[in-house]
PDB file of N, CA and C in Angstrom:
ATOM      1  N   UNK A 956       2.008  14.699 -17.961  1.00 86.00           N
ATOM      2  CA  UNK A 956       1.861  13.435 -17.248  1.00 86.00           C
ATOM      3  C   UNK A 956       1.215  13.773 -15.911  1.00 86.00           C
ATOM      4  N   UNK A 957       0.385  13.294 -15.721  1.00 83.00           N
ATOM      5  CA  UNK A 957      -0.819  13.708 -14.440  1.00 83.00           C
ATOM      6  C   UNK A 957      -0.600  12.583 -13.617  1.00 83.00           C
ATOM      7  N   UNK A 958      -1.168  12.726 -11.978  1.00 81.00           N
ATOM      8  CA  UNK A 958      -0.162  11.780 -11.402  1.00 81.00           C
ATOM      9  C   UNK A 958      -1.507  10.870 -11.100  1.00 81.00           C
ATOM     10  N   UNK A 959      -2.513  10.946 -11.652  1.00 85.00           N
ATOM     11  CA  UNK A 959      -3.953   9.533 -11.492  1.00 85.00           C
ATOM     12  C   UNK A 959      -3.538   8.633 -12.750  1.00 85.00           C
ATOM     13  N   UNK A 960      -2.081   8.144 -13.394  1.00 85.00           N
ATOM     14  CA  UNK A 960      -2.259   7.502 -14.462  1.00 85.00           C
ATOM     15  C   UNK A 960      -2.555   7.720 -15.906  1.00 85.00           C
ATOM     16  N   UNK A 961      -2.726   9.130 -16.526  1.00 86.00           N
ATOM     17  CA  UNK A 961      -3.466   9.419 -17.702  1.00 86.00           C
ATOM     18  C   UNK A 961      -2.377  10.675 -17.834  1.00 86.00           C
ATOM     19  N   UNK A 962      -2.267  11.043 -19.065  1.00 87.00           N
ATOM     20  CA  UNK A 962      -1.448  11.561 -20.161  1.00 87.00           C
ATOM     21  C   UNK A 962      -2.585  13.063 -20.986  1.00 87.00           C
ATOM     22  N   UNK A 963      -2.218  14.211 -20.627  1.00 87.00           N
ATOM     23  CA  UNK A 963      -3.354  15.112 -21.112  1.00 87.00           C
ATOM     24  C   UNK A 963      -2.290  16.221 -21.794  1.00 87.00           C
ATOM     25  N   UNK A 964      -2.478  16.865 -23.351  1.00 86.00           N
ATOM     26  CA  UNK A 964      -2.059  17.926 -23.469  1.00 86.00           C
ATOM     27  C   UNK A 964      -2.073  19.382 -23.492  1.00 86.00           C
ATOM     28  N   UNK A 965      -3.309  19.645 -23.323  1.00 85.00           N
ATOM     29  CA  UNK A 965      -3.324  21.239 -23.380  1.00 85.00           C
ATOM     30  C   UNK A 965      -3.534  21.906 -21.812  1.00 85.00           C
ATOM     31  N   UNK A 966      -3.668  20.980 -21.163  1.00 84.00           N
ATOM     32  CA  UNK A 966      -3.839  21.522 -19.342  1.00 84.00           C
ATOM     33  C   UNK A 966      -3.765  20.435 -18.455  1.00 84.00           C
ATOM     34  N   UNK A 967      -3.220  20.443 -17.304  1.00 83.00           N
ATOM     35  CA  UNK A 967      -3.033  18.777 -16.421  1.00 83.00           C
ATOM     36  C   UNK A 967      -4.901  18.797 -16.135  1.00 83.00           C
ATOM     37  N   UNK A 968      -5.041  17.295 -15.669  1.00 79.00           N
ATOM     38  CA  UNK A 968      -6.086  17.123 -15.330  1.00 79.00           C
ATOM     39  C   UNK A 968      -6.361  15.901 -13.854  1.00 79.00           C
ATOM     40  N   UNK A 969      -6.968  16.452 -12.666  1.00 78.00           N
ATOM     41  CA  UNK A 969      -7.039  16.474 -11.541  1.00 78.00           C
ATOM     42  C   UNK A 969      -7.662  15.118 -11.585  1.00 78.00           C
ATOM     43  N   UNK A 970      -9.025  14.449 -12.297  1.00 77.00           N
ATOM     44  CA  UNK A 970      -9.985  13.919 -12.416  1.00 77.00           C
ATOM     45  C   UNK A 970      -8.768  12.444 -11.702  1.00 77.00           C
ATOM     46  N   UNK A 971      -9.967  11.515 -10.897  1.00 76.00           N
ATOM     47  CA  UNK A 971      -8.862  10.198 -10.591  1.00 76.00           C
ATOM     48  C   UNK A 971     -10.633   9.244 -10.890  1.00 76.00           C
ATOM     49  N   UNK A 972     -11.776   9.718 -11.105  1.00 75.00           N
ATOM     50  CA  UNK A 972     -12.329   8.985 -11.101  1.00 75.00           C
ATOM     51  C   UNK A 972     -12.784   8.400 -12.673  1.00 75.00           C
ATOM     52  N   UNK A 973     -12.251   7.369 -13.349  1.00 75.00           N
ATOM     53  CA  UNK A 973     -12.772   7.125 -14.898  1.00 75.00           C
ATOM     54  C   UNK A 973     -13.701   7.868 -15.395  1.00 75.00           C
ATOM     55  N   UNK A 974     -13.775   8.197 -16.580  1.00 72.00           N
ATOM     56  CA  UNK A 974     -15.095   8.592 -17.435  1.00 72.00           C
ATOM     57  C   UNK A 974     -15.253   8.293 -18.769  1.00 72.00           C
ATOM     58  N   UNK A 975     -16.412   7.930 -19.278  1.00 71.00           N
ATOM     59  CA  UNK A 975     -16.476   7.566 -20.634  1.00 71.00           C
ATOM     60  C   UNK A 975     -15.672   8.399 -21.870  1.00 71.00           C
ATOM     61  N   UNK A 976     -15.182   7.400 -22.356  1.00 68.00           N
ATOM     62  CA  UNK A 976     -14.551   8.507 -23.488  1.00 68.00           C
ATOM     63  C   UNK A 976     -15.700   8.564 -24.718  1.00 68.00           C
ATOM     64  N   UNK A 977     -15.484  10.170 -25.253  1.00 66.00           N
ATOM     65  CA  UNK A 977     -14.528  11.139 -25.000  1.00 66.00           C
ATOM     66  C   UNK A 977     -14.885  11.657 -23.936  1.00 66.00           C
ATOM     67  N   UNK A 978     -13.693  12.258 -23.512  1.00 63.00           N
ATOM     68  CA  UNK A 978     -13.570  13.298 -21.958  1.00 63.00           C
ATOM     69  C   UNK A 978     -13.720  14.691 -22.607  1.00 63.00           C
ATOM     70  N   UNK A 979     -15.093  15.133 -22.525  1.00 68.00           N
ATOM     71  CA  UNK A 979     -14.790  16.109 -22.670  1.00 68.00           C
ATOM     72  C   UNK A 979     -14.984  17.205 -24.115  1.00 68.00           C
ATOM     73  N   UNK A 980     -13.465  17.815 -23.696  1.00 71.00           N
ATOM     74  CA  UNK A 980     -13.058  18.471 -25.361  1.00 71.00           C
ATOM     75  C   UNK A 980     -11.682  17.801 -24.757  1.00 71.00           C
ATOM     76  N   UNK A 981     -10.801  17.348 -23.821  1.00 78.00           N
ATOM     77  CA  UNK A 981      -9.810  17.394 -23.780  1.00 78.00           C
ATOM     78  C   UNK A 981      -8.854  16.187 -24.351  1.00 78.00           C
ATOM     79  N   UNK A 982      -8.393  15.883 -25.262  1.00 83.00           N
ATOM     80  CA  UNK A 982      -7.365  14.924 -25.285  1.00 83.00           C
ATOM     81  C   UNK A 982      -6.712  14.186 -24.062  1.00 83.00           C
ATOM     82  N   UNK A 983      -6.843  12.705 -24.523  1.00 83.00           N
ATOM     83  CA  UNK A 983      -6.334  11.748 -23.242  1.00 83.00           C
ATOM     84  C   UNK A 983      -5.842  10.550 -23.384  1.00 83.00           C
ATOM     85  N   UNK A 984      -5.006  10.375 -22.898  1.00 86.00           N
ATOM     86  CA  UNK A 984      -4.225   9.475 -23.151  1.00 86.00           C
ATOM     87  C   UNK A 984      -4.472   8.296 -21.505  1.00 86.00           C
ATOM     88  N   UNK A 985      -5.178   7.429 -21.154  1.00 82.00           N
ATOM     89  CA  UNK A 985      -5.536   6.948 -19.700  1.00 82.00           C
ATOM     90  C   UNK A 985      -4.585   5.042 -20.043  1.00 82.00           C
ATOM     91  N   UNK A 986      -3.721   5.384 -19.310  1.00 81.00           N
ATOM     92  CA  UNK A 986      -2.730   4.280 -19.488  1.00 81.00           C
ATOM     93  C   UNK A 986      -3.128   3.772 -18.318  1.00 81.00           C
ATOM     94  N   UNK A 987      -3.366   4.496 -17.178  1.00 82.00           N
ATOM     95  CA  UNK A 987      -3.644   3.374 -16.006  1.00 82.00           C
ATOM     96  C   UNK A 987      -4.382   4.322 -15.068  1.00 82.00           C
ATOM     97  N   UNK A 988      -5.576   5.224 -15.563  1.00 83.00           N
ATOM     98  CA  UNK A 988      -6.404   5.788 -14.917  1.00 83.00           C
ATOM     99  C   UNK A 988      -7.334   5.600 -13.574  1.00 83.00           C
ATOM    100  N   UNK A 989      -6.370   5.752 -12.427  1.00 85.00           N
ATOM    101  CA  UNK A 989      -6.643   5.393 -11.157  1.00 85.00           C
ATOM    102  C   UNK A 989      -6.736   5.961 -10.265  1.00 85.00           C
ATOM    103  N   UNK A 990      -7.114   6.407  -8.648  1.00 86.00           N
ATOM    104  CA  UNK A 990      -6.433   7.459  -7.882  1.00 86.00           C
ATOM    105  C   UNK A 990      -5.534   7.246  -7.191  1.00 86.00           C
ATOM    106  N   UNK A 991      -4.454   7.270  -7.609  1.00 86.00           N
ATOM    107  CA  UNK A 991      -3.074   6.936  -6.922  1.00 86.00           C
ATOM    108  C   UNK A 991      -2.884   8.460  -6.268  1.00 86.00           C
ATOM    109  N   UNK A 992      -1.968   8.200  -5.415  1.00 83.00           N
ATOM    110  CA  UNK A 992      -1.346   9.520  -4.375  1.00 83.00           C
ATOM    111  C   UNK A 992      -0.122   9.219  -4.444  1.00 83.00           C
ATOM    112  N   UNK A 993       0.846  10.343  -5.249  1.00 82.00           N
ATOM    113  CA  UNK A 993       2.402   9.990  -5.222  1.00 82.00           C
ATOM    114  C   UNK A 993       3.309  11.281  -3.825  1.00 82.00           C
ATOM    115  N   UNK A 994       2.097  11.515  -3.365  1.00 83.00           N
ATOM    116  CA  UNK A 994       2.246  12.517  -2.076  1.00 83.00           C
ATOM    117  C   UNK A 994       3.357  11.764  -1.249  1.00 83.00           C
ATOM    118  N   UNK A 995       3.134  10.299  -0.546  1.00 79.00           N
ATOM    119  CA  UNK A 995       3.816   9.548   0.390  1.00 79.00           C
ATOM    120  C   UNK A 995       4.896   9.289  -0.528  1.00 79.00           C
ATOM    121  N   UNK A 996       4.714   8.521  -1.463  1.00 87.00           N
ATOM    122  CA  UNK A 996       6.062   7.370  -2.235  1.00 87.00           C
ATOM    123  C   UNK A 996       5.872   7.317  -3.540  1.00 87.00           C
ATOM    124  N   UNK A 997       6.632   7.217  -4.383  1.00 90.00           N
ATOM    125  CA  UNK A 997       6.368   6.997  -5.441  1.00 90.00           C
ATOM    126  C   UNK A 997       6.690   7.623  -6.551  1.00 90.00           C
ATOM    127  N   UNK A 998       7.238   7.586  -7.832  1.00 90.00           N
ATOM    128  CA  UNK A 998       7.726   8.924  -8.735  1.00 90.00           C
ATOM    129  C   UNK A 998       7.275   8.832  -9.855  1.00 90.00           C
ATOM    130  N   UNK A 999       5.917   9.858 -10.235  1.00 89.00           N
ATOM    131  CA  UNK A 999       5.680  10.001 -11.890  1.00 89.00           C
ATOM    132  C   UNK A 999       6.765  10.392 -12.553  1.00 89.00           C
ATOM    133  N   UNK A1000       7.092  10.066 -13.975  1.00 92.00           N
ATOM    134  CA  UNK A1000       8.161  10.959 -14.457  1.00 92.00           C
ATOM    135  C   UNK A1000       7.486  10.621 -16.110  1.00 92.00           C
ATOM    136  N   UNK A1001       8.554  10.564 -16.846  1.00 93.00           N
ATOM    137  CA  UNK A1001       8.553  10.684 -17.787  1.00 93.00           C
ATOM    138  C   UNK A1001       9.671  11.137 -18.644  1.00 93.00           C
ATOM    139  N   UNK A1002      10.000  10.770 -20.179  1.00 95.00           N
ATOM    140  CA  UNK A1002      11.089  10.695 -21.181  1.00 95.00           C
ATOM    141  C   UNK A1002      11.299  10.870 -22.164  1.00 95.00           C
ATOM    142  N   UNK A1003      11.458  12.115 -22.825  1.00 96.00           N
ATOM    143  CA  UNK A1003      11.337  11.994 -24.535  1.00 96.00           C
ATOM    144  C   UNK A1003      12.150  11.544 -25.598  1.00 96.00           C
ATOM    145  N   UNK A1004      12.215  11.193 -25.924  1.00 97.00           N
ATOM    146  CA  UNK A1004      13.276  10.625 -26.929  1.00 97.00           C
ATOM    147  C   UNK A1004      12.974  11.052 -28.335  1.00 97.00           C
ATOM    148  N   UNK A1005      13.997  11.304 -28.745  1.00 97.00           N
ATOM    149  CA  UNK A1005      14.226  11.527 -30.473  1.00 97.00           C
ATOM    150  C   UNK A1005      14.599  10.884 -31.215  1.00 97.00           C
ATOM    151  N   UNK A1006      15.800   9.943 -30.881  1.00 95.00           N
ATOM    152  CA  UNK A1006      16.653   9.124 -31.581  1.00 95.00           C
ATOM    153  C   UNK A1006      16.660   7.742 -30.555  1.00 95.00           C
ATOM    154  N   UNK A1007      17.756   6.913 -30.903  1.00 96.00           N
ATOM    155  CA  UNK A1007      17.969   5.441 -30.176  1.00 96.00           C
ATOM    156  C   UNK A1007      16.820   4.343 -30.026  1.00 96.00           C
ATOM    157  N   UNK A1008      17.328   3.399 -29.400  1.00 97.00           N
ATOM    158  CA  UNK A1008      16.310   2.469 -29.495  1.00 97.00           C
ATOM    159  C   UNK A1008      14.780   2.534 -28.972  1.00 97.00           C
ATOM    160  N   UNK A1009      14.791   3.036 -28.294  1.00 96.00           N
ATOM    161  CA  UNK A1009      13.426   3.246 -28.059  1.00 96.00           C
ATOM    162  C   UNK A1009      12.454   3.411 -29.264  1.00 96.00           C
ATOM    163  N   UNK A1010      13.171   4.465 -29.957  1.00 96.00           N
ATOM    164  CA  UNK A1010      12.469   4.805 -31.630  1.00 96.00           C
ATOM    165  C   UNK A1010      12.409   3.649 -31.979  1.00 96.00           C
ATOM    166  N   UNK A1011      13.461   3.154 -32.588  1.00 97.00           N
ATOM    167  CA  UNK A1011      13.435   1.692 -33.349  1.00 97.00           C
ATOM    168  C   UNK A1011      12.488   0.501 -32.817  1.00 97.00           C
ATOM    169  N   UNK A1012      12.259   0.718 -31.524  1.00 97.00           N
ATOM    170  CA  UNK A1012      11.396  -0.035 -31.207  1.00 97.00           C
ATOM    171  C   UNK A1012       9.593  -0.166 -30.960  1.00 97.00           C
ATOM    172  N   UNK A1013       9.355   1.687 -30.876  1.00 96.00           N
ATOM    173  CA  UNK A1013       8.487   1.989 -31.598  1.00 96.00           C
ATOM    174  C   UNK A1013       7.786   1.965 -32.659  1.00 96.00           C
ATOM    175  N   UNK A1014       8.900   2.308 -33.493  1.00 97.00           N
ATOM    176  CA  UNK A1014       8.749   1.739 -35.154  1.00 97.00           C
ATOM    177  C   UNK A1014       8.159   0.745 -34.941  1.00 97.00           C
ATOM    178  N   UNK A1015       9.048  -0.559 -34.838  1.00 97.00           N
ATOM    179  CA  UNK A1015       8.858  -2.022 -35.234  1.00 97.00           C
ATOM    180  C   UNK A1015       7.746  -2.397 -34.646  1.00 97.00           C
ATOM    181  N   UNK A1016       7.561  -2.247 -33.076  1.00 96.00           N
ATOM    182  CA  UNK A1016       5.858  -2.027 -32.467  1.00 96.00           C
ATOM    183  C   UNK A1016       4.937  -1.636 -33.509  1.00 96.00           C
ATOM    184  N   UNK A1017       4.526  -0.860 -33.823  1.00 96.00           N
ATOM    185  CA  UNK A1017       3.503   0.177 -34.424  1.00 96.00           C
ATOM    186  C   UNK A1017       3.684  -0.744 -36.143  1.00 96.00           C
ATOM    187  N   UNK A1018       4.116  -1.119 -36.316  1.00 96.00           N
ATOM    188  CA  UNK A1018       4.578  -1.719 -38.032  1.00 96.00           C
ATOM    189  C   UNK A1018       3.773  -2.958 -38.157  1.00 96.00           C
ATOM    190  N   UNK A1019       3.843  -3.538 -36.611  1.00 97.00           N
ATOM    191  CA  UNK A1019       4.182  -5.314 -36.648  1.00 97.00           C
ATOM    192  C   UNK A1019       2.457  -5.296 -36.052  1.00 97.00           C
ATOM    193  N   UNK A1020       2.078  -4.298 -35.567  1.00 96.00           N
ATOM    194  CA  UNK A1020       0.200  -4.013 -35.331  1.00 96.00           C
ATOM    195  C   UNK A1020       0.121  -3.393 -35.926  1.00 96.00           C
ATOM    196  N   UNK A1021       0.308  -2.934 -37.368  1.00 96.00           N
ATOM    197  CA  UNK A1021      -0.348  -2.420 -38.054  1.00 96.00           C
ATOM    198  C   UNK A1021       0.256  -2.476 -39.522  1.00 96.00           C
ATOM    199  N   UNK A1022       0.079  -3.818 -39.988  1.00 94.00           N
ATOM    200  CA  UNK A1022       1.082  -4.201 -40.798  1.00 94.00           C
ATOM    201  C   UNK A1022       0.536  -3.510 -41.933  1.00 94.00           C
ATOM    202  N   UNK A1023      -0.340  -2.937 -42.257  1.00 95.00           N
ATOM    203  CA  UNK A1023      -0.761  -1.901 -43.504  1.00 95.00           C
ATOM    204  C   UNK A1023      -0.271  -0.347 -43.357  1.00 95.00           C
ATOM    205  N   UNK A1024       0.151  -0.286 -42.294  1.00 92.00           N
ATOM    206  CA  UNK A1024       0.516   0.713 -41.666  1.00 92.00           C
ATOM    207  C   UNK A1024       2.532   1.520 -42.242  1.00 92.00           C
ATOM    208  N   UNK A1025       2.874   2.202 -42.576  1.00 92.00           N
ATOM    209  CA  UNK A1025       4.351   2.419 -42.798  1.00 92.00           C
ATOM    210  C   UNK A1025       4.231   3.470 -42.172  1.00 92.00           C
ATOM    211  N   UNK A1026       5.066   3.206 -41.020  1.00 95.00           N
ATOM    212  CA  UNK A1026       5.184   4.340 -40.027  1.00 95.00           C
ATOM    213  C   UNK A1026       6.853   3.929 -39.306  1.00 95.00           C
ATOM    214  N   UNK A1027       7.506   5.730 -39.421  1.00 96.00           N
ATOM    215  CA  UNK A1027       8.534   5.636 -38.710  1.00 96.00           C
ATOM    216  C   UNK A1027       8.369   6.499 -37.433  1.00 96.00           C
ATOM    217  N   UNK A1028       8.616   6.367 -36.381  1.00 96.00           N
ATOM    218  CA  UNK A1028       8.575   6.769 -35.289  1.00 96.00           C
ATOM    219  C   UNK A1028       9.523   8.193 -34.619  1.00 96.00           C
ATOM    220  N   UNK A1029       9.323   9.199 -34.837  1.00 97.00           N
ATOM    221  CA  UNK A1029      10.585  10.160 -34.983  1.00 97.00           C
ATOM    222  C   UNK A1029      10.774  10.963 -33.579  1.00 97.00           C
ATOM    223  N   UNK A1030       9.431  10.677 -32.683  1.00 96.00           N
ATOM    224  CA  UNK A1030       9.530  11.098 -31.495  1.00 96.00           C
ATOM    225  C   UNK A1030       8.624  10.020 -30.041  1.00 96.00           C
ATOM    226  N   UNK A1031       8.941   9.482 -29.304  1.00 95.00           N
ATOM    227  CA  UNK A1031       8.369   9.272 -28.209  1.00 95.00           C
ATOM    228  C   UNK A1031       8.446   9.654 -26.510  1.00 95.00           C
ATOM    229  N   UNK A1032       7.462   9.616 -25.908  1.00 93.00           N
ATOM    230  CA  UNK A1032       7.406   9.331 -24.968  1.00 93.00           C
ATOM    231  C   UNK A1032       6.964   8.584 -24.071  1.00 93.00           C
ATOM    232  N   UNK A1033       7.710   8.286 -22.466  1.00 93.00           N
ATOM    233  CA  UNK A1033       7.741   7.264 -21.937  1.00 93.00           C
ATOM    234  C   UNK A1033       7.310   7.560 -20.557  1.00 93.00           C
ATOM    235  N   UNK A1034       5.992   7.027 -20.140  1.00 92.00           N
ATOM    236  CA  UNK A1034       5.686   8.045 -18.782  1.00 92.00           C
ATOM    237  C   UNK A1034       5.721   6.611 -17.836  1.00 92.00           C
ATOM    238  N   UNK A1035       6.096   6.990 -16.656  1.00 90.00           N
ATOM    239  CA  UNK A1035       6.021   6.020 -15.851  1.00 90.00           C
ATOM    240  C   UNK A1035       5.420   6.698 -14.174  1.00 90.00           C
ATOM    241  N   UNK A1036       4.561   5.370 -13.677  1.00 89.00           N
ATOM    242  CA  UNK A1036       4.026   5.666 -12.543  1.00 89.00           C
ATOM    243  C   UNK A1036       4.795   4.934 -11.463  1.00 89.00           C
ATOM    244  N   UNK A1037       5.655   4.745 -10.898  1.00 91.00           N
ATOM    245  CA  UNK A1037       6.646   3.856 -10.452  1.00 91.00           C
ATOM    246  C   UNK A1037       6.644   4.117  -8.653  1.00 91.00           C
ATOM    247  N   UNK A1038       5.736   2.710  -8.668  1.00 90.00           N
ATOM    248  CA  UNK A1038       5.504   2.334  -6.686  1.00 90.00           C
ATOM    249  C   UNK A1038       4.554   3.781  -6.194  1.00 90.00           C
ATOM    250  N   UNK A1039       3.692   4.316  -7.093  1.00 87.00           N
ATOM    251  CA  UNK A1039       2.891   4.950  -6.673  1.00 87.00           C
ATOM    252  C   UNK A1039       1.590   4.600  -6.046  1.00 87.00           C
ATOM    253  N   UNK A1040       1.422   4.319  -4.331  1.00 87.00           N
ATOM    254  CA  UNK A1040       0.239   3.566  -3.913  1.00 87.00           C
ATOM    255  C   UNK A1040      -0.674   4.308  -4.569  1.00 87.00           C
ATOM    256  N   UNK A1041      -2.104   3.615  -4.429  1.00 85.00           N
ATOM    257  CA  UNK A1041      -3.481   3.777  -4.490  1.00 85.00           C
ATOM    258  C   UNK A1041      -3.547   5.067  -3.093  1.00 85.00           C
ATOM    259  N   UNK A1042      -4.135   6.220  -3.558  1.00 86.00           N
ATOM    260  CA  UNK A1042      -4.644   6.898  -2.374  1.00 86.00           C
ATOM    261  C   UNK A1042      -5.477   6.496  -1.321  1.00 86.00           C
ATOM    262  N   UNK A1043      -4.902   6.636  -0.159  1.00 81.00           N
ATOM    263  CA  UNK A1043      -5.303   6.582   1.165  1.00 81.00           C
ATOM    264  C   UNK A1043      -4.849   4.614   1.448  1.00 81.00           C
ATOM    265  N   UNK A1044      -4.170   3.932   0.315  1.00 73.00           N
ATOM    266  CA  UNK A1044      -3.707   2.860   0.701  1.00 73.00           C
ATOM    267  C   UNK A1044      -2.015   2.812   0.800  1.00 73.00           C
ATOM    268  N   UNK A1045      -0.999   3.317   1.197  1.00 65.00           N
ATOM    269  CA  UNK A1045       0.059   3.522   1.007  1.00 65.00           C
ATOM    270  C   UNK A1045       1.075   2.499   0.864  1.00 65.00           C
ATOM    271  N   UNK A1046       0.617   1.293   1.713  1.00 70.00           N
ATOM    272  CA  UNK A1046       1.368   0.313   1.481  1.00 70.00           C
ATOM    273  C   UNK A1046       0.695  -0.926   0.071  1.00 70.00           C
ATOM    274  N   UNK A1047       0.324  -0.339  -1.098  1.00 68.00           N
ATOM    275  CA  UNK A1047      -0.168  -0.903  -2.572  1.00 68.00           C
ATOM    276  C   UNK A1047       0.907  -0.581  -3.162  1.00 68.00           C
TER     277      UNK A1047
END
């Protein structure tokens, strides 16, 4: 979980300015690809889950868009960017 909004697995990635996908060679996941600064305020984190509702609700997500689709959900994660201003704007 990279702290510009975007989700990368084989190395973090610094980049805050968009780019056409694909990026690269690298896998990306850009949920809210921005340049935020969590330097002042603000907490990236993130959650994995195996079991409980979250799954179940994954499932039923992923089923109900993709109703050709039979998919059970056996692992997720949950990244959050939470009150992280825009860099060099701190009060966003």
């Amino acid at each position: 979980v990279n702290n510009n909004g975007h989700l990368t697995f084989n190395q973090s990635l610094s980049q805050f300015v968009p780019y056409s996908f694909p990026y690269g060679c690298q896998d990306i996941i850009a949920g809210l690809w921005t340049d935020l600064d969590n330097r002042a305020r603000g907490v990236v984190s993130y959650h994995q889950y195996t079991n409980g509702s979250v799954l179940t609700r994954a499932t039923l997500d992923i089923n109900n868009h993709f109703p050709n689709l039979t998919f059970s959900a056996s692992w997720v994660v949950v990244a959050t960017w939470d009150k992280v201003p825009y860099y060099a704007l701190t009060n966003t």
